[in-house]
mmCIF file of C-alpha atoms in Angstrom:
data_model
loop_
_atom_site.group_PDB
_atom_site.id
_atom_site.type_symbol
_atom_site.label_atom_id
_atom_site.label_comp_id
_atom_site.label_asym_id
_atom_site.label_seq_id
_atom_site.Cartn_x
_atom_site.Cartn_y
_atom_site.Cartn_z
ATOM 1 C CA MET A 1 -14.259 248.721 -173.049
ATOM 2 C CA GLN A 2 -10.493 249.136 -173.413
ATOM 3 C CA LYS A 3 -10.723 252.803 -172.385
ATOM 4 C CA LEU A 4 -12.866 251.898 -169.366
ATOM 5 C CA TYR A 5 -10.390 249.172 -168.383
ATOM 6 C CA GLU A 6 -7.466 251.603 -168.678
ATOM 7 C CA ASP A 7 -9.239 254.253 -166.591
ATOM 8 C CA ILE A 8 -10.106 251.802 -163.832
ATOM 9 C CA ARG A 9 -6.648 250.221 -164.004
ATOM 10 C CA ALA A 10 -5.040 253.640 -163.542
ATOM 11 C CA GLU A 11 -6.902 254.064 -160.259
ATOM 12 C CA VAL A 12 -6.415 250.460 -159.132
ATOM 13 C CA ASP A 13 -2.669 250.811 -159.710
ATOM 14 C CA LEU A 14 -2.553 253.530 -157.041
ATOM 15 C CA LEU A 15 -4.148 251.396 -154.323
ATOM 16 C CA GLU A 16 -2.068 249.947 -151.520
ATOM 17 C CA ILE A 17 -2.210 246.235 -150.760
ATOM 18 C CA ILE A 18 -2.239 244.052 -147.683
ATOM 19 C CA SER A 19 -0.948 240.719 -148.958
ATOM 20 C CA THR A 20 -2.557 237.873 -147.036
ATOM 21 C CA HIS A 21 0.097 235.275 -147.817
ATOM 22 C CA GLU A 22 3.803 235.332 -148.637
ATOM 23 C CA HIS A 23 6.768 232.962 -148.257
ATOM 24 C CA ASN A 24 9.410 235.648 -148.748
ATOM 25 C CA LEU A 25 12.940 234.283 -148.493
ATOM 26 C CA VAL A 26 15.624 236.851 -147.778
ATOM 27 C CA PRO A 27 18.761 235.658 -149.654
ATOM 28 C CA GLU A 28 21.620 234.361 -147.524
ATOM 29 C CA PRO A 29 24.562 236.781 -147.191
ATOM 30 C CA GLY A 30 27.009 236.282 -150.029
ATOM 31 C CA VAL A 31 24.513 234.520 -152.301
ATOM 32 C CA PRO A 32 24.299 236.490 -155.574
ATOM 33 C CA VAL A 33 20.789 237.102 -156.876
ATOM 34 C CA THR A 34 20.879 236.329 -160.586
ATOM 35 C CA LEU A 35 18.277 235.673 -163.244
ATOM 36 C CA GLU A 36 18.820 231.953 -162.691
ATOM 37 C CA TYR A 37 18.320 232.403 -158.941
ATOM 38 C CA ILE A 38 14.989 234.144 -159.510
ATOM 39 C CA PHE A 39 13.729 231.448 -161.874
ATOM 40 C CA GLN A 40 14.828 228.672 -159.505
ATOM 41 C CA HIS A 41 13.082 230.398 -156.586
ATOM 42 C CA SER A 42 9.812 231.027 -158.422
ATOM 43 C CA TYR A 43 6.879 228.980 -159.678
ATOM 44 C CA VAL A 44 8.682 228.829 -163.012
ATOM 45 C CA GLY A 45 10.974 226.409 -161.216
ATOM 46 C CA TRP A 46 8.001 224.102 -160.644
ATOM 47 C CA CYS A 47 7.663 223.559 -164.385
ATOM 48 C CA GLY A 48 10.608 221.173 -164.469
ATOM 49 C CA VAL A 49 12.623 222.992 -167.122
ATOM 50 C CA SER A 50 16.264 223.887 -166.407
ATOM 51 C CA THR A 51 17.613 227.289 -167.432
ATOM 52 C CA GLY A 52 21.003 225.816 -168.250
ATOM 53 C CA GLU A 53 24.126 227.880 -168.867
ATOM 54 C CA THR A 54 24.740 227.753 -172.619
ATOM 55 C CA ARG A 55 22.986 229.795 -175.273
ATOM 56 C CA GLU A 56 21.313 226.665 -176.632
ATOM 57 C CA GLU A 57 20.047 225.624 -173.183
ATOM 58 C CA ARG A 58 18.620 229.075 -172.473
ATOM 59 C CA GLU A 59 16.963 229.189 -175.877
ATOM 60 C CA ALA A 60 15.357 225.806 -175.202
ATOM 61 C CA PHE A 61 14.216 226.976 -171.754
ATOM 62 C CA LEU A 62 12.572 230.111 -173.146
ATOM 63 C CA HIS A 63 10.992 228.144 -175.989
ATOM 64 C CA LYS A 64 9.393 225.673 -173.579
ATOM 65 C CA ILE A 65 8.342 228.064 -170.832
ATOM 66 C CA GLY A 66 7.579 231.244 -172.772
ATOM 67 C CA ALA A 67 3.770 230.934 -172.786
ATOM 68 C CA ASN A 68 3.343 229.737 -169.199
ATOM 69 C CA SER A 69 1.481 232.204 -166.948
ATOM 70 C CA TYR A 70 4.032 231.952 -164.132
ATOM 71 C CA TYR A 71 6.716 233.009 -166.566
ATOM 72 C CA ARG A 72 4.709 235.797 -168.206
ATOM 73 C CA TRP A 73 3.912 237.660 -164.976
ATOM 74 C CA LEU A 74 7.459 237.277 -163.709
ATOM 75 C CA LEU A 75 8.718 238.581 -167.064
ATOM 76 C CA PHE A 76 6.454 241.648 -166.823
ATOM 77 C CA ALA A 77 7.865 242.334 -163.349
ATOM 78 C CA LEU A 78 11.460 241.980 -164.553
ATOM 79 C CA GLN A 79 10.808 244.305 -167.490
ATOM 80 C CA ASN A 80 9.480 247.041 -165.202
ATOM 81 C CA LEU A 81 12.118 246.618 -162.498
ATOM 82 C CA TYR A 82 15.224 246.196 -164.644
ATOM 83 C CA GLY A 83 14.452 248.406 -167.612
ATOM 84 C CA PHE A 84 14.176 246.280 -170.711
ATOM 85 C CA GLU A 85 11.455 245.828 -173.304
ATOM 86 C CA GLY A 86 10.206 242.819 -175.177
ATOM 87 C CA GLU A 87 11.071 239.208 -174.582
ATOM 88 C CA LEU A 88 13.947 237.804 -172.616
ATOM 89 C CA THR A 89 16.388 236.212 -175.068
ATOM 90 C CA PRO A 90 19.724 234.391 -174.924
ATOM 91 C CA GLU A 91 21.239 237.637 -176.245
ATOM 92 C CA ASN A 92 20.022 239.903 -173.405
ATOM 93 C CA TRP A 93 20.055 237.231 -170.673
ATOM 94 C CA ASP A 94 23.434 238.088 -169.145
ATOM 95 C CA GLU A 95 22.806 241.844 -169.173
ATOM 96 C CA VAL A 96 19.449 241.459 -167.409
ATOM 97 C CA SER A 97 21.027 239.088 -164.912
ATOM 98 C CA SER A 98 23.810 241.594 -164.188
ATOM 99 C CA ARG A 99 21.263 244.357 -163.568
ATOM 100 C CA ILE A 100 19.474 242.113 -161.083
ATOM 101 C CA THR A 101 22.681 241.270 -159.239
ATOM 102 C CA ARG A 102 23.782 244.910 -159.026
ATOM 103 C CA ALA A 103 20.378 246.026 -157.739
ATOM 104 C CA HIS A 104 20.352 243.386 -155.007
ATOM 105 C CA GLU A 105 23.750 244.511 -153.743
ATOM 106 C CA ASP A 106 21.703 247.207 -151.995
ATOM 107 C CA PRO A 107 19.915 245.436 -149.082
ATOM 108 C CA GLY A 108 17.120 247.977 -149.307
ATOM 109 C CA TRP A 109 16.194 246.907 -152.847
ATOM 110 C CA TYR A 110 14.318 243.837 -151.559
ATOM 111 C CA PHE A 111 11.722 245.877 -149.674
ATOM 112 C CA GLU A 112 11.746 248.672 -152.237
ATOM 113 C CA ILE A 113 10.357 246.204 -154.759
ATOM 114 C CA MET A 114 7.667 245.092 -152.324
ATOM 115 C CA ALA A 115 6.649 248.437 -150.856
ATOM 116 C CA GLU A 116 7.377 250.965 -153.591
ATOM 117 C CA HIS A 117 6.792 249.028 -156.798
ATOM 118 C CA GLY A 118 4.248 246.503 -155.531
ATOM 119 C CA ARG A 119 2.662 249.039 -153.163
ATOM 120 C CA ILE A 120 2.310 246.307 -150.533
ATOM 121 C CA ARG A 121 1.845 248.044 -147.209
ATOM 122 C CA ARG A 122 2.028 244.895 -145.115
ATOM 123 C CA ALA A 123 2.191 241.158 -145.715
ATOM 124 C CA ILE A 124 1.245 238.036 -143.763
ATOM 125 C CA LEU A 125 4.257 235.723 -143.736
ATOM 126 C CA ASP A 126 3.982 231.932 -143.771
ATOM 127 C CA ALA A 127 7.544 230.983 -142.849
ATOM 128 C CA TYR A 128 7.114 227.218 -143.151
ATOM 129 C CA TRP A 129 10.844 226.806 -142.447
ATOM 130 C CA ASP A 130 10.360 228.536 -139.052
ATOM 131 C CA PRO A 131 6.627 228.507 -138.244
ATOM 132 C CA GLY A 132 5.425 231.782 -136.752
ATOM 133 C CA SER A 133 8.480 233.814 -137.831
ATOM 134 C CA ASP A 134 8.292 237.413 -139.061
ATOM 135 C CA ASN A 135 11.668 237.176 -140.887
ATOM 136 C CA HIS A 136 13.027 239.593 -138.251
ATOM 137 C CA HIS A 137 11.000 242.356 -139.874
ATOM 138 C CA PRO A 138 8.002 242.946 -137.578
ATOM 139 C CA GLU A 139 7.591 246.378 -139.121
ATOM 140 C CA TYR A 140 6.531 244.743 -142.405
ATOM 141 C CA TYR A 141 5.352 241.190 -141.739
ATOM 142 C CA SER A 142 2.570 239.770 -139.608
ATOM 143 C CA PRO A 143 3.133 236.028 -139.138
ATOM 144 C CA THR A 144 0.744 233.179 -139.628
ATOM 145 C CA PHE A 145 1.442 229.896 -137.818
ATOM 146 C CA ARG A 146 1.535 226.728 -139.897
ATOM 147 C CA VAL A 147 -0.222 223.755 -138.280
ATOM 148 C CA ASN A 148 0.811 220.881 -140.576
ATOM 149 C CA PRO A 149 3.297 219.216 -138.205
ATOM 150 C CA PHE A 150 0.733 218.957 -135.402
ATOM 151 C CA VAL A 151 -1.646 217.114 -137.708
ATOM 152 C CA MET A 152 0.978 214.856 -139.275
ATOM 153 C CA SER A 153 3.276 213.993 -136.320
ATOM 154 C CA TYR A 154 1.572 210.912 -134.911
ATOM 155 C CA GLY A 155 5.058 209.838 -133.790
ATOM 156 C CA PRO A 156 8.258 211.621 -132.719
ATOM 157 C CA ARG A 157 9.997 210.932 -136.042
ATOM 158 C CA VAL A 158 7.092 211.679 -138.382
ATOM 159 C CA ARG A 159 7.465 214.903 -140.365
ATOM 160 C CA ASP A 160 5.276 216.916 -142.689
ATOM 161 C CA HIS A 161 6.203 217.653 -146.308
ATOM 162 C CA ASN A 162 8.416 220.552 -145.209
ATOM 163 C CA GLY A 163 10.362 218.385 -142.780
ATOM 164 C CA ASN A 164 8.748 219.840 -139.657
ATOM 165 C CA ASN A 165 7.925 217.707 -136.629
ATOM 166 C CA ALA A 166 5.606 218.698 -133.770
ATOM 167 C CA PHE A 167 7.820 217.182 -131.078
ATOM 168 C CA ASP A 168 10.790 219.237 -132.262
ATOM 169 C CA ILE A 169 8.705 222.395 -132.105
ATOM 170 C CA PHE A 170 7.488 221.599 -128.590
ATOM 171 C CA SER A 171 11.057 220.907 -127.486
ATOM 172 C CA LYS A 172 12.195 224.229 -128.915
ATOM 173 C CA HIS A 173 9.637 225.892 -126.640
ATOM 174 C CA ASN A 174 10.659 223.785 -123.610
ATOM 175 C CA MET A 175 7.349 221.938 -123.620
ATOM 176 C CA GLU A 176 7.534 218.360 -122.367
ATOM 177 C CA VAL A 177 5.270 215.848 -124.085
ATOM 178 C CA LYS A 178 4.937 212.409 -122.501
ATOM 179 C CA ASP A 179 1.414 211.409 -123.514
ATOM 180 C CA PHE A 180 -1.455 212.477 -125.749
ATOM 181 C CA GLY A 181 -2.893 214.783 -123.120
ATOM 182 C CA ASP A 182 0.453 216.570 -122.958
ATOM 183 C CA TYR A 183 0.504 216.800 -126.756
ATOM 184 C CA LEU A 184 -2.892 218.512 -126.882
ATOM 185 C CA GLY A 185 -2.090 220.741 -123.927
ATOM 186 C CA ALA A 186 1.226 221.795 -125.399
ATOM 187 C CA LEU A 187 -0.400 222.613 -128.722
ATOM 188 C CA GLU A 188 -3.109 224.669 -127.060
ATOM 189 C CA ALA A 189 -0.488 226.575 -125.038
ATOM 190 C CA LEU A 190 1.618 227.104 -128.167
ATOM 191 C CA LEU A 191 -1.299 228.525 -130.134
ATOM 192 C CA ASN A 192 -2.044 230.943 -127.290
ATOM 193 C CA LEU A 193 1.619 231.912 -127.124
ATOM 194 C CA ARG A 194 1.885 232.493 -130.844
ATOM 195 C CA LYS A 195 -1.176 234.733 -130.831
ATOM 196 C CA SER A 196 0.326 236.764 -127.984
ATOM 197 C CA MET A 197 3.524 237.079 -130.036
ATOM 198 C CA GLY A 198 1.684 238.602 -132.992
ATOM 199 C CA CYS A 199 0.443 235.732 -135.154
ATOM 200 C CA VAL A 200 -2.710 236.866 -136.930
ATOM 201 C CA ALA A 201 -3.822 233.515 -138.397
ATOM 202 C CA LEU A 202 -3.234 229.775 -138.543
ATOM 203 C CA LYS A 203 -2.261 228.157 -141.830
ATOM 204 C CA SER A 204 -3.019 224.665 -143.109
ATOM 205 C CA ALA A 205 -1.057 223.497 -146.147
ATOM 206 C CA LEU A 206 -2.211 219.942 -145.527
ATOM 207 C CA ALA A 207 -3.239 219.495 -149.166
ATOM 208 C CA TYR A 208 0.461 218.838 -149.806
ATOM 209 C CA ASP A 209 0.539 216.116 -147.121
ATOM 210 C CA ARG A 210 -2.758 214.268 -147.415
ATOM 211 C CA SER A 211 -6.377 214.343 -148.550
ATOM 212 C CA LEU A 212 -8.618 217.028 -147.075
ATOM 213 C CA ASP A 213 -11.443 214.622 -146.250
ATOM 214 C CA PHE A 214 -11.308 214.978 -142.455
ATOM 215 C CA ASP A 215 -13.641 212.679 -140.535
ATOM 216 C CA GLU A 216 -14.832 213.346 -137.010
ATOM 217 C CA VAL A 217 -12.788 210.900 -134.909
ATOM 218 C CA PRO A 218 -13.133 210.151 -131.164
ATOM 219 C CA ARG A 219 -10.267 211.315 -128.969
ATOM 220 C CA GLY A 220 -9.642 207.760 -127.812
ATOM 221 C CA VAL A 221 -8.913 206.604 -131.343
ATOM 222 C CA ALA A 222 -6.352 209.384 -131.844
ATOM 223 C CA LYS A 223 -4.817 208.588 -128.443
ATOM 224 C CA ASP A 224 -4.388 204.926 -129.377
ATOM 225 C CA VAL A 225 -2.512 205.951 -132.538
ATOM 226 C CA PHE A 226 -0.333 208.377 -130.584
ATOM 227 C CA ASP A 227 0.506 205.711 -128.007
ATOM 228 C CA LYS A 228 2.151 203.623 -130.747
ATOM 229 C CA GLN A 229 4.819 206.366 -131.037
ATOM 230 C CA GLY A 230 4.964 205.886 -134.782
ATOM 231 C CA CYS A 231 5.563 202.130 -134.650
ATOM 232 C CA GLY A 232 3.309 199.947 -136.789
ATOM 233 C CA VAL A 233 0.866 202.745 -137.599
ATOM 234 C CA SER A 234 -1.274 201.926 -140.638
ATOM 235 C CA PRO A 235 -2.273 204.562 -143.216
ATOM 236 C CA ALA A 236 -5.849 204.443 -141.890
ATOM 237 C CA GLU A 237 -4.613 205.051 -138.338
ATOM 238 C CA ALA A 238 -2.371 207.915 -139.454
ATOM 239 C CA LYS A 239 -5.358 209.485 -141.214
ATOM 240 C CA ALA A 240 -7.541 209.073 -138.116
ATOM 241 C CA PHE A 241 -4.938 210.829 -135.953
ATOM 242 C CA GLY A 242 -4.692 213.688 -138.436
ATOM 243 C CA ASP A 243 -8.459 213.945 -138.722
ATOM 244 C CA TYR A 244 -8.818 214.373 -134.967
ATOM 245 C CA MET A 245 -6.042 216.934 -134.825
ATOM 246 C CA PHE A 246 -7.466 219.038 -137.652
ATOM 247 C CA TYR A 247 -10.824 219.233 -135.865
ATOM 248 C CA PHE A 248 -8.994 220.130 -132.652
ATOM 249 C CA ILE A 249 -7.091 222.940 -134.389
ATOM 250 C CA ALA A 250 -10.184 224.235 -136.191
ATOM 251 C CA GLU A 251 -12.001 224.496 -132.878
ATOM 252 C CA ARG A 252 -9.092 226.316 -131.212
ATOM 253 C CA ALA A 253 -8.880 228.737 -134.151
ATOM 254 C CA GLY A 254 -12.457 229.786 -133.468
ATOM 255 C CA GLU A 255 -11.848 230.129 -129.727
ATOM 256 C CA LEU A 256 -8.770 232.288 -130.344
ATOM 257 C CA ASP A 257 -10.461 234.274 -133.120
ATOM 258 C CA LEU A 258 -7.612 233.396 -135.484
ATOM 259 C CA PRO A 259 -8.679 232.896 -139.124
ATOM 260 C CA LEU A 260 -7.757 229.429 -140.402
ATOM 261 C CA GLN A 261 -6.116 229.804 -143.815
ATOM 262 C CA CYS A 262 -6.603 226.583 -145.785
ATOM 263 C CA HIS A 263 -4.750 225.580 -148.928
ATOM 264 C CA VAL A 264 -7.379 224.013 -151.202
ATOM 265 C CA GLY A 265 -6.939 222.877 -154.788
ATOM 266 C CA LEU A 266 -3.753 221.642 -156.477
ATOM 267 C CA GLY A 267 -1.272 220.152 -153.936
ATOM 268 C CA ARG A 268 -2.122 216.445 -153.867
ATOM 269 C CA ILE A 269 -4.864 217.317 -156.263
ATOM 270 C CA GLY A 270 -6.878 214.107 -155.911
ATOM 271 C CA GLY A 271 -7.943 215.009 -152.380
ATOM 272 C CA SER A 272 -7.832 218.812 -152.412
ATOM 273 C CA ASN A 273 -11.385 219.679 -153.489
ATOM 274 C CA PRO A 274 -12.622 222.389 -151.077
ATOM 275 C CA MET A 275 -15.945 220.565 -150.682
ATOM 276 C CA ASN A 276 -14.060 218.085 -148.477
ATOM 277 C CA LEU A 277 -14.034 220.754 -145.766
ATOM 278 C CA VAL A 278 -17.817 221.103 -145.519
ATOM 279 C CA PRO A 279 -18.234 218.923 -142.382
ATOM 280 C CA VAL A 280 -15.672 220.877 -140.353
ATOM 281 C CA ILE A 281 -16.922 224.228 -141.714
ATOM 282 C CA GLU A 282 -20.425 223.310 -140.566
ATOM 283 C CA LYS A 283 -19.282 222.078 -137.148
ATOM 284 C CA TYR A 284 -17.209 225.123 -136.185
ATOM 285 C CA ARG A 285 -19.319 228.113 -137.153
ATOM 286 C CA LYS A 286 -17.211 230.446 -134.984
ATOM 287 C CA THR A 287 -14.111 229.621 -137.002
ATOM 288 C CA LYS A 288 -13.317 231.762 -140.027
ATOM 289 C CA PHE A 289 -12.190 229.449 -142.824
ATOM 290 C CA VAL A 290 -10.190 231.330 -145.452
ATOM 291 C CA LEU A 291 -10.019 229.179 -148.576
ATOM 292 C CA PHE A 292 -6.891 229.849 -150.597
ATOM 293 C CA HIS A 293 -6.003 229.787 -154.299
ATOM 294 C CA GLY A 294 -9.601 229.905 -155.458
ATOM 295 C CA GLY A 295 -9.602 226.174 -154.822
ATOM 296 C CA TYR A 296 -8.292 225.916 -158.396
ATOM 297 C CA PRO A 297 -9.508 224.159 -160.426
ATOM 298 C CA TRP A 298 -12.654 224.123 -158.241
ATOM 299 C CA PHE A 299 -13.391 227.852 -158.056
ATOM 300 C CA HIS A 300 -17.129 227.272 -158.650
ATOM 301 C CA GLN A 301 -17.190 225.195 -155.469
ATOM 302 C CA ILE A 302 -15.603 228.107 -153.597
ATOM 303 C CA GLY A 303 -18.459 230.251 -154.885
ATOM 304 C CA GLY A 304 -20.987 227.771 -153.529
ATOM 305 C CA LEU A 305 -19.312 227.739 -150.122
ATOM 306 C CA LEU A 306 -19.196 231.552 -150.088
ATOM 307 C CA HIS A 307 -22.893 231.603 -150.829
ATOM 308 C CA ASN A 308 -23.906 229.124 -148.129
ATOM 309 C CA TYR A 309 -21.592 229.712 -145.186
ATOM 310 C CA GLU A 310 -21.128 232.906 -143.225
ATOM 311 C CA ASN A 311 -17.783 231.633 -141.862
ATOM 312 C CA VAL A 312 -16.202 231.046 -145.303
ATOM 313 C CA TYR A 313 -13.880 233.576 -146.928
ATOM 314 C CA ALA A 314 -12.282 233.306 -150.376
ATOM 315 C CA ASP A 315 -8.733 234.374 -151.158
ATOM 316 C CA LEU A 316 -7.490 234.829 -154.729
ATOM 317 C CA VAL A 317 -3.933 234.211 -153.534
ATOM 318 C CA TRP A 318 -1.772 232.602 -156.258
ATOM 319 C CA LEU A 319 -4.710 232.162 -158.663
ATOM 320 C CA PRO A 320 -4.043 235.180 -160.959
ATOM 321 C CA ILE A 321 -0.556 233.892 -161.846
ATOM 322 C CA ILE A 322 -1.750 230.283 -162.154
ATOM 323 C CA SER A 323 -4.347 231.419 -164.671
ATOM 324 C CA PRO A 324 -5.605 234.993 -165.044
ATOM 325 C CA THR A 325 -8.453 233.591 -167.136
ATOM 326 C CA ALA A 326 -9.613 231.432 -164.225
ATOM 327 C CA ALA A 327 -9.105 234.300 -161.760
ATOM 328 C CA ILE A 328 -11.256 236.620 -163.873
ATOM 329 C CA SER A 329 -14.036 234.032 -164.067
ATOM 330 C CA ALA A 330 -13.791 233.319 -160.349
ATOM 331 C CA LEU A 331 -13.900 236.972 -159.298
ATOM 332 C CA HIS A 332 -16.889 237.683 -161.568
ATOM 333 C CA GLU A 333 -18.735 234.819 -159.912
ATOM 334 C CA TRP A 334 -17.685 235.486 -156.316
ATOM 335 C CA ILE A 335 -18.723 239.144 -156.476
ATOM 336 C CA GLU A 336 -22.168 237.925 -157.434
ATOM 337 C CA VAL A 337 -22.593 235.067 -154.951
ATOM 338 C CA ALA A 338 -20.660 236.068 -151.808
ATOM 339 C CA GLN A 339 -22.922 236.948 -148.911
ATOM 340 C CA THR A 340 -21.007 240.219 -148.475
ATOM 341 C CA SER A 341 -18.218 241.974 -150.364
ATOM 342 C CA GLU A 342 -16.057 241.715 -147.229
ATOM 343 C CA LYS A 343 -15.237 238.059 -147.942
ATOM 344 C CA LEU A 344 -12.633 238.528 -150.713
ATOM 345 C CA SER A 345 -8.876 239.143 -150.467
ATOM 346 C CA TRP A 346 -5.541 238.459 -152.182
ATOM 347 C CA GLY A 347 -1.960 237.417 -151.417
ATOM 348 C CA GLY A 348 1.162 236.926 -153.511
ATOM 349 C CA ASP A 349 2.407 233.530 -152.258
ATOM 350 C CA ALA A 350 5.977 233.936 -153.515
ATOM 351 C CA TRP A 351 9.603 233.607 -152.424
ATOM 352 C CA THR A 352 11.236 236.497 -154.289
ATOM 353 C CA PRO A 353 10.126 240.151 -154.335
ATOM 354 C CA GLU A 354 10.233 240.088 -158.134
ATOM 355 C CA GLU A 355 7.586 237.371 -158.221
ATOM 356 C CA VAL A 356 5.551 239.149 -155.551
ATOM 357 C CA TYR A 357 5.599 242.250 -157.731
ATOM 358 C CA GLY A 358 4.545 240.164 -160.741
ATOM 359 C CA GLY A 359 1.673 238.928 -158.613
ATOM 360 C CA THR A 360 0.562 242.481 -157.885
ATOM 361 C CA LEU A 361 0.542 243.215 -161.604
ATOM 362 C CA SER A 362 -1.622 240.150 -162.194
ATOM 363 C CA ILE A 363 -4.180 240.885 -159.465
ATOM 364 C CA ARG A 364 -4.467 244.527 -160.506
ATOM 365 C CA HIS A 365 -5.114 243.352 -164.073
ATOM 366 C CA VAL A 366 -7.694 240.786 -162.959
ATOM 367 C CA ILE A 367 -9.560 243.220 -160.703
ATOM 368 C CA SER A 368 -9.547 245.981 -163.318
ATOM 369 C CA LYS A 369 -10.746 243.630 -166.064
ATOM 370 C CA VAL A 370 -13.607 242.265 -163.970
ATOM 371 C CA LEU A 371 -14.716 245.630 -162.630
ATOM 372 C CA ALA A 372 -14.604 247.247 -166.077
ATOM 373 C CA GLU A 373 -16.790 244.470 -167.479
ATOM 374 C CA LYS A 374 -19.224 244.774 -164.566
ATOM 375 C CA VAL A 375 -19.480 248.556 -165.030
ATOM 376 C CA ALA A 376 -19.850 248.235 -168.816
ATOM 377 C CA GLU A 377 -22.749 245.838 -168.503
ATOM 378 C CA GLY A 378 -24.455 248.063 -165.898
ATOM 379 C CA TYR A 379 -24.087 245.595 -163.024
ATOM 380 C CA PHE A 380 -22.892 248.444 -160.773
ATOM 381 C CA ASP A 381 -21.386 251.904 -161.153
ATOM 382 C CA ARG A 382 -17.756 252.973 -161.173
ATOM 383 C CA GLU A 383 -17.842 254.192 -157.574
ATOM 384 C CA THR A 384 -18.986 250.764 -156.401
ATOM 385 C CA ALA A 385 -16.302 249.137 -158.545
ATOM 386 C CA LEU A 386 -13.494 251.148 -156.965
ATOM 387 C CA ARG A 387 -14.860 250.490 -153.491
ATOM 388 C CA LEU A 388 -14.688 246.766 -154.248
ATOM 389 C CA ALA A 389 -11.104 247.146 -155.448
ATOM 390 C CA ARG A 390 -10.117 248.772 -152.160
ATOM 391 C CA GLN A 391 -11.852 246.029 -150.214
ATOM 392 C CA ILE A 392 -10.180 243.175 -152.093
ATOM 393 C CA LEU A 393 -6.692 244.685 -152.057
ATOM 394 C CA SER A 394 -6.512 245.839 -148.452
ATOM 395 C CA GLU A 395 -9.614 246.689 -146.456
ATOM 396 C CA ASN A 396 -11.003 243.171 -146.122
ATOM 397 C CA ALA A 397 -7.658 241.722 -145.068
ATOM 398 C CA GLY A 398 -7.092 244.530 -142.587
ATOM 399 C CA ARG A 399 -10.441 243.822 -140.970
ATOM 400 C CA LEU A 400 -10.212 240.019 -141.033
ATOM 401 C CA TYR A 401 -6.679 239.816 -139.616
ATOM 402 C CA GLU A 402 -6.923 242.982 -137.496
ATOM 403 C CA ILE A 403 -3.842 244.589 -139.053
#
């Protein structure tokens, strides 16, 4: 089995990738990229453990975080990129950090990591800080357009979890909004504009803002909430407004043939079960719902949705560095239950190129492990396995997003 895994991995390592989801942040001029910077701008930073500056603080950090999957895949990337073996320690910390800083003094290093080491041919960028942006690199990024503010902004001062407000975005595009009809018209015009400017998808990260149980709400109810301009709006009314707007956006996504990428799982975890989306998935059969992150921890539910709905797609984005064990189980299952093998894809979902590269190492491991096990048990042959690898890493995304 190990030999079969290594043989398949050797071929998978050569495959190019279209990453379906990135948040790549290009460092501000004059900001040194250090080891601390990379940890702070990675999922390791979500673990709530400070790197500190003293030997004792770094030792405590490594002791606490050393087994976490986010850390392990980032460590593997740093080892490969900056030429050291074994664990990161307080003793080699400063030397590794210096190597990182020196490498990033070359502006080309950022994309060399992505394109040469990660073998990512193109990436879909979710610039939540500037929705629809391509980071001024249209040669490498295709933008998605985040829709959270249009669902959350029931009043001119109401912002989503990233601080974005729909009225500000409309104003930036010289769109005047006086009433609810204007609001809907401006949004429809903006979605058309963004598609014409190269956006290849819409993105909902609403699981960080609210529950994903969207009810079908009459337009008049949403209009009444909007007319309050954010004054005296109850939580139930705010939910009703957002429910209406999500249905509105899902319908427009289908009309524009823009896949709707949906964050499911984690976030505000109590309301992020992907099964909450069943009513809107069933209503808008023309809309392609791309369910992100394996819905972790509900990846079995993603399998059920893949099985039942032609307009559901599953993306392994983020999942392999959350838990490669879960990603392996999910991919085994999804290969078996998906209506077609064209429904599976992957994205890195990271800020720094180092973490993106770590993500490519994780997905290549997960795919190789699953395919080797499938071949070993006679589920399919090696040729079929490698075809699936190509589909998951690039072909499916290229077809779905037309890139």
